[in-house]
Coordinates of C-alpha atoms and ligand atoms in Angstrom, one line a residue:
X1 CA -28.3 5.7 -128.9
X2 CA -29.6 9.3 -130.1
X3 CA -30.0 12.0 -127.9
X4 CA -33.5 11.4 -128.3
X5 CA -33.0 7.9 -127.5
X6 CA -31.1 8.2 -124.1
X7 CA -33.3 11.4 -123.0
X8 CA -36.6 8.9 -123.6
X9 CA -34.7 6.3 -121.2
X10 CA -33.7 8.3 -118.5
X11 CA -37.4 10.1 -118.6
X12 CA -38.5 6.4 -118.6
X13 CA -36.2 6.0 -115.0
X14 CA -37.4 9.3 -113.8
X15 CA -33.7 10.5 -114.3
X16 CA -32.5 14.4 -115.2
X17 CA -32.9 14.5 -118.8
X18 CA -31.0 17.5 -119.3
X19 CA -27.4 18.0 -120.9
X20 CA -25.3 17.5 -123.8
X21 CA -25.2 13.9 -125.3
X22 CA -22.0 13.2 -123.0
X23 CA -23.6 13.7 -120.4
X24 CA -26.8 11.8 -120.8
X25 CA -24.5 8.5 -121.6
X26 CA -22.9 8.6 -118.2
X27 CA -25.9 9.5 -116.7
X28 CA -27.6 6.2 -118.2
X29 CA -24.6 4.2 -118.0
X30 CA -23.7 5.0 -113.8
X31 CA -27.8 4.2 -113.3
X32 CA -27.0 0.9 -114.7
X33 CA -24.0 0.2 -112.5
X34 CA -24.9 1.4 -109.6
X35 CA -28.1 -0.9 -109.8
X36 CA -26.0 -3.8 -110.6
X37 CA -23.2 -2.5 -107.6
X38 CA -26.4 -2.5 -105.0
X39 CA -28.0 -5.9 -106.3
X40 CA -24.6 -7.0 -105.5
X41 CA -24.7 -5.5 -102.2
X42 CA -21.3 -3.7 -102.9
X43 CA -21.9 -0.2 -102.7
X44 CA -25.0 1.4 -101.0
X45 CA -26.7 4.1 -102.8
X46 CA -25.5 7.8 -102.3
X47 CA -22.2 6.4 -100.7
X48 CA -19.7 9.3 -100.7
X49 CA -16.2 9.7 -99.9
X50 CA -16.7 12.7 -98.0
X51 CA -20.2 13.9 -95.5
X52 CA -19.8 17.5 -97.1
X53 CA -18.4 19.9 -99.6
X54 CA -17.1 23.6 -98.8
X55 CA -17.3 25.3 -101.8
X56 CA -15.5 28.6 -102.0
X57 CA -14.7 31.0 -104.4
X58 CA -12.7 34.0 -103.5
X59 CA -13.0 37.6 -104.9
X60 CA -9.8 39.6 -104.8
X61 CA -7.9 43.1 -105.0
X62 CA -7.1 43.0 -108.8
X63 CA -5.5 45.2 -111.7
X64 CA -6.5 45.1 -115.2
X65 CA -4.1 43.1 -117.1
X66 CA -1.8 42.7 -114.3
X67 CA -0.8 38.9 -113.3
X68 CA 1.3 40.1 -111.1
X69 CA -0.9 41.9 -108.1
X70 CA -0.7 41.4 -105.0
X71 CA -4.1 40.0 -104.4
X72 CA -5.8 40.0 -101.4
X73 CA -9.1 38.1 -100.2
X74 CA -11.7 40.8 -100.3
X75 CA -14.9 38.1 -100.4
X76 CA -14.8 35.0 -98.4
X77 CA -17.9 33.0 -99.0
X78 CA -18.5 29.3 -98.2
X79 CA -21.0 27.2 -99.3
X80 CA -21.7 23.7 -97.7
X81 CA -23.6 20.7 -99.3
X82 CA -24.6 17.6 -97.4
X83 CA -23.2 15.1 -100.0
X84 CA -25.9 12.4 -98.4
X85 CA -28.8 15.1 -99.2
X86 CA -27.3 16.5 -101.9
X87 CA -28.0 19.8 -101.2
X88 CA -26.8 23.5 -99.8
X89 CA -27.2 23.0 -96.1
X90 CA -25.7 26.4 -95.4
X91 CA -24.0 29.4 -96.1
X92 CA -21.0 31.7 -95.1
X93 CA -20.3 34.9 -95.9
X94 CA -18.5 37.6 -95.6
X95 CA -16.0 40.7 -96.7
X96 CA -12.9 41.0 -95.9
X97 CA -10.7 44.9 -95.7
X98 CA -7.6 45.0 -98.2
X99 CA -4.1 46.0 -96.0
X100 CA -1.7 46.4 -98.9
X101 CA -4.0 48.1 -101.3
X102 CA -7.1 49.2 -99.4
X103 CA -8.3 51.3 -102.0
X104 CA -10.2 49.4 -104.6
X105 CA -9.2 49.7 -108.4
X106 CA -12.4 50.3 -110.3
X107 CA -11.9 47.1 -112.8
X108 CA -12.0 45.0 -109.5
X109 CA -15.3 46.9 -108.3
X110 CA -17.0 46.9 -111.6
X111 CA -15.8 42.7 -112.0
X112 CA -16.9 41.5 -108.8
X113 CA -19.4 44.4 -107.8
X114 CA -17.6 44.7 -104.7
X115 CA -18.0 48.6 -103.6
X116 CA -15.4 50.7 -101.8
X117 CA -17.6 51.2 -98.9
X118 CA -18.5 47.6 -98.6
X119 CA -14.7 46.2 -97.5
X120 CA -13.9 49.9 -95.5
X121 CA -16.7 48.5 -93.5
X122 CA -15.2 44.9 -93.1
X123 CA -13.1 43.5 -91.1
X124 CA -9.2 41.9 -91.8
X125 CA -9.2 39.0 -93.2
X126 CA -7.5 36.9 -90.2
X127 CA -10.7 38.0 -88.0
X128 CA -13.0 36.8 -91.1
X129 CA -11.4 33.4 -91.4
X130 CA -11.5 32.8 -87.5
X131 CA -15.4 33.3 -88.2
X132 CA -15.1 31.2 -90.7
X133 CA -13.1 28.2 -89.0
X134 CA -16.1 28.9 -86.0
X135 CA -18.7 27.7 -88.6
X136 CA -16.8 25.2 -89.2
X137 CA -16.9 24.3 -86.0
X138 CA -20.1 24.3 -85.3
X139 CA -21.5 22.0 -88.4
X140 CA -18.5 19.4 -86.6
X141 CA -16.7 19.8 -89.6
X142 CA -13.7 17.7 -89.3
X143 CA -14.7 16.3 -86.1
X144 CA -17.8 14.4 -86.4
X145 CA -17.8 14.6 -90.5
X146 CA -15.3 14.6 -92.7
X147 CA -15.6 17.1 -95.5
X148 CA -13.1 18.5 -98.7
X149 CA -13.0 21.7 -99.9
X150 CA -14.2 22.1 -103.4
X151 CA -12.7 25.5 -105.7
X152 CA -13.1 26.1 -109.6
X153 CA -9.4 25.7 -110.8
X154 CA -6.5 25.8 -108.9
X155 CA -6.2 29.7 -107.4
X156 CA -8.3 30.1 -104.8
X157 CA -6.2 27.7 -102.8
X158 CA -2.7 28.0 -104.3
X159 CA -2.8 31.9 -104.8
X160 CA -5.5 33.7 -103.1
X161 CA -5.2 32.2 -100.2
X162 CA -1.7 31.5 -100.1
X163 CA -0.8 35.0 -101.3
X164 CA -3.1 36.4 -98.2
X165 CA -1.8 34.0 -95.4
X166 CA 1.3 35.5 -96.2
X167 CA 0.7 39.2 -96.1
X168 CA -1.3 38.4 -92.7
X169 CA 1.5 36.5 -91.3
X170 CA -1.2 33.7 -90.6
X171 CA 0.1 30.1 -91.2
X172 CA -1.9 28.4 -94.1
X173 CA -5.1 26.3 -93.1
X174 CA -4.7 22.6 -92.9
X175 CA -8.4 22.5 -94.0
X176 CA -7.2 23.9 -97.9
X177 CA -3.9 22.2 -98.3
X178 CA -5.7 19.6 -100.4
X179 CA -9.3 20.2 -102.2
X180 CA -10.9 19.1 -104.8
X181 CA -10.9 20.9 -108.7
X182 CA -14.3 21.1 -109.9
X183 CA -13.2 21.4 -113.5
X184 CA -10.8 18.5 -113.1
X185 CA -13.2 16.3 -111.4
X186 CA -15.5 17.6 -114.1
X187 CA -13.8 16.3 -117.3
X188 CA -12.1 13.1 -115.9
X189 CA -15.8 12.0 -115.1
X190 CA -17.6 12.9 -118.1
X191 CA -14.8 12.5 -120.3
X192 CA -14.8 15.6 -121.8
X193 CA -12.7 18.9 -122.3
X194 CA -11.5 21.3 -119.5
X195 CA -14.2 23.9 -119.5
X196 CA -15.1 27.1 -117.1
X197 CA -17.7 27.6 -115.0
X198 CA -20.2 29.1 -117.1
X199 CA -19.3 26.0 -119.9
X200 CA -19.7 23.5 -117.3
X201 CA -23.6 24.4 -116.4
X202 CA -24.5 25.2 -120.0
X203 CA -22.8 21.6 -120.9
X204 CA -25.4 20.2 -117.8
X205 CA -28.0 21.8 -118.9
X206 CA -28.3 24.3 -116.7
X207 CA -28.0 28.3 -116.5
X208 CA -25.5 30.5 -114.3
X209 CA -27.7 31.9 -111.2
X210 CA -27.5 35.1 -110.2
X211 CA -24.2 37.5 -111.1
X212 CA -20.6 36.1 -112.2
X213 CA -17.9 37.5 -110.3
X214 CA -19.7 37.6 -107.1
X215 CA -18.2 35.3 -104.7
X216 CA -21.3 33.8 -103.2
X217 CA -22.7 33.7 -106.8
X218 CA -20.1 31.6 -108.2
X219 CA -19.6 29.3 -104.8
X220 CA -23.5 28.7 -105.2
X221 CA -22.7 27.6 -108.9
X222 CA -20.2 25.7 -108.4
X223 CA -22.3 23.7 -105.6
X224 CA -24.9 23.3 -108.5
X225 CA -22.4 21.2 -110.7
X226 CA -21.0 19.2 -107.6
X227 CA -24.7 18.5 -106.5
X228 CA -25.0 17.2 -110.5
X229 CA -21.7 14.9 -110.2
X230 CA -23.0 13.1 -107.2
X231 CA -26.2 12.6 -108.4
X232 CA -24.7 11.3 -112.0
X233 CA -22.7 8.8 -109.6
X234 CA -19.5 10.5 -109.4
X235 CA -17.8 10.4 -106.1
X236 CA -15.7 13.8 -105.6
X237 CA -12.1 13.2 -104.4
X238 CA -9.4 15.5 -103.3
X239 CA -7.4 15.9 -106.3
X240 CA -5.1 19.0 -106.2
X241 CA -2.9 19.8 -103.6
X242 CA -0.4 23.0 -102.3
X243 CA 2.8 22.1 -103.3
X244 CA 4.5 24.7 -105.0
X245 CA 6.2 28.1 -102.5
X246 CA 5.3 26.1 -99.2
X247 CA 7.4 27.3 -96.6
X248 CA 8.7 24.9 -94.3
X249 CA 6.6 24.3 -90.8
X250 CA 8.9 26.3 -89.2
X251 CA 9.3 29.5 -91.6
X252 CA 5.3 28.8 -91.7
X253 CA 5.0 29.7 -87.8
X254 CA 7.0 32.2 -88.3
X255 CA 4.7 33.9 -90.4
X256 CA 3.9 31.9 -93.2
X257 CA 6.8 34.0 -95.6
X258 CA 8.1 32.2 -98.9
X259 CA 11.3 31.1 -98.6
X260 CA 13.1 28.9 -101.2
X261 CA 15.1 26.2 -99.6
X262 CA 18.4 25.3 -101.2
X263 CA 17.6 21.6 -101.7
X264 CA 14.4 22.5 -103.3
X265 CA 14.5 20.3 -106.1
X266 CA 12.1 23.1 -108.4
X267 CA 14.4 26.3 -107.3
X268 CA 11.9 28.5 -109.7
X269 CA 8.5 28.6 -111.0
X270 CA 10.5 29.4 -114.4
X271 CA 11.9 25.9 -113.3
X272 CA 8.3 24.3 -112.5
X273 CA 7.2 25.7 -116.1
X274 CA 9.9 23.9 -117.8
X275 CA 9.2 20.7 -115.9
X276 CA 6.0 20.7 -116.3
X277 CA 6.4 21.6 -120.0
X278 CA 8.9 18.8 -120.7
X279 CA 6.0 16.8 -118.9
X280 CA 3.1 18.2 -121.3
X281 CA 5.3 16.5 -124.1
X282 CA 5.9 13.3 -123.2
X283 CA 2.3 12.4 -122.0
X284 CA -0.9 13.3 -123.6
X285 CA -2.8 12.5 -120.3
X286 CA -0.8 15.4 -118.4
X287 CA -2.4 18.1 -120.3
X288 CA -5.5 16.7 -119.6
X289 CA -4.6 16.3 -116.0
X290 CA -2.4 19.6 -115.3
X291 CA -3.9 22.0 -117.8
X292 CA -5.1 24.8 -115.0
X293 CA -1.6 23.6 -112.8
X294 CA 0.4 24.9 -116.1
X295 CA -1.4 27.7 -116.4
X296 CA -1.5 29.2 -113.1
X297 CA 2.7 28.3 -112.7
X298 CA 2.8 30.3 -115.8
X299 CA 0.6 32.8 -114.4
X300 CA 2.8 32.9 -111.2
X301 CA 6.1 33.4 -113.5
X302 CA 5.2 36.0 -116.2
Ligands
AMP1 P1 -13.5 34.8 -110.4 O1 -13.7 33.7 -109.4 O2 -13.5 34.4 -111.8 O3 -14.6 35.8 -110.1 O4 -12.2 35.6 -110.1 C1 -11.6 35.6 -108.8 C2 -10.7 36.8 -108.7 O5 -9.7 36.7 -109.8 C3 -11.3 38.2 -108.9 O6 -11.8 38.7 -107.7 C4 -10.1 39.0 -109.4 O7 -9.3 39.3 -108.3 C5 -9.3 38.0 -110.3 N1 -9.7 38.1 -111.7 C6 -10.7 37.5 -112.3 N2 -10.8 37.8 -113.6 C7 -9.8 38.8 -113.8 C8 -9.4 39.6 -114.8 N3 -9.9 39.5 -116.1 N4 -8.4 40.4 -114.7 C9 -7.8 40.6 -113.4 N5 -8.1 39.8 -112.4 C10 -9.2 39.0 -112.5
MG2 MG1 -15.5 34.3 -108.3

């Protein structure tokens, strides 16, 4: 069918006719199965893994052309969608004061429009993620719903977070110890290539809202294209999880610090790289798969 074709179709079914030709096709093809899967009484319409999404999107102390920062969390927003309503339900936000470098760089303020005055005025970021477990709390998160946390790429989880849990001396939340890659779950479902935030909307059809860099911005955005997945039928999974410089639970309560054990079978992220590598090259499929996990464990060893 031409795009012309599938866009008339879905019209016809009163279905979102915008996106690139990929996208229409799975579109028009999950329509078709999930009609068949509820004829056949199999799978009840809007059926989701999880009740609701946390999408975050950090900001962070940053250096121009410098991998090697010690980032910490300076915006800690949190946006929820009812994965039954598909929609944002509700927001958290807030800034959070830098310890190690309190004094703002002015690449970071001018990338995420963050100004000095904004996180002198905040609080540490333990206190902001005690607020933040609160709202949890208080939408039953975990208790009466279940829910996964949903990033763009691997870092928020396995370095911002990581990296500030460790200069707090905080142990690591259990809540972000698995989540769920928007970019992965992105290209596995609609078979295409990895692409970036900004790709992924234009690729739906849509335009970024608001300002890039901003940490509500982007966690809004990102809640645009996991709102688009689960209405296109796709039903978000946890699929990346912390598993590289995890201390053991007891170095963890003893303030989270990175310690490499001796039977560590990975003794280096010079040693993951190569792994992961060797990996890439016997198995097509593992680039697709690992593409952000190779870059951000080269990231982490450079
Ligand atoms: P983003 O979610 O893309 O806005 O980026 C999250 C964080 O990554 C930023 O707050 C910065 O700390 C860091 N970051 C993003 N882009 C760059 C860059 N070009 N150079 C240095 N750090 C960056
Ligand atoms: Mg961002």
């Amino acid at each position: 069918m031409t795009s012309k074709e599938l866009r008339d179709k879905l019209a016809e079914l009163k279905l979102d006719i915008r996106g690139s030709k990929d996208i229409l096709q799975k579109r028009l093809k999950m329509h078709y199965k999930q009609r068949k899967l509820m004829k056949a009484k199999v799978r009840p319409p809007g059926n989701t893994t999880y009740d609701y999404l946390i999408v975050i999107d950090f900001e962070a102390t940053c250096q121009e052309n410098n991998l090697n920062y010690n980032h910490e969390i300076i915006e800690f927003p949190a946006v929820l969608v009812d994965c039954h309503s598909r929609e944002i339900v509700d927001e958290f936000h807030e800034y959070c004061k830098p310890v190690l470098n309190p004094k703002l760089t002015d690449f970071c303020s001018t990338l995420t429009g963050i100004t000095q005055d904004v996180v002198d005025s905040a609080e540490e970021f333990p206190a902001v993620l005690a607020r933040m477990e609160t709202w949890m709390m208080k939408h039953y998160l975990g208790v009466d719903h279940t829910f996964a946390v949903v990033t763009d790429g691997p870092w928020d989880m396995s370095r911002f977070l990581q990296m500030q849990c460790n200069f707090s001396k905080i142990p690591f939340p259990c809540w972000g110890k698995k989540w769920i890659n928007i970019r992965k779950a992105y290209s596995t479902y609609y078979s295409c290539k990895r692409m970036n935030l900004e790709e992924m909307l234009i690729n739906l059809g849509l335009k970024f809202e608001g300002t890039q860099h901003c940490g509500l911005h982007d966690s809004r955005n990102i809640a645009r294209i996991a709102i688009q997945l689960l209405k296109d039928g796709c039903d978000l999974v946890k699929n990346e999880f912390l598993h590289v410089n995890q201390p053991s639970q007891g170095s963890r309560a003893q303030g989270n610090s990175i310690k490499k054990s001796p039977q560590d079978p990975l003794k280096s992220q010079e040693e993951m790289v190569k792994k992961l590598e060797e990996m890439k090259l016997e198995s097509k499929h593992f680039v697709d798969e690992n593409q952000d996990l190779l870059e951000y464990h080269r990231l982490q060893s450079s």
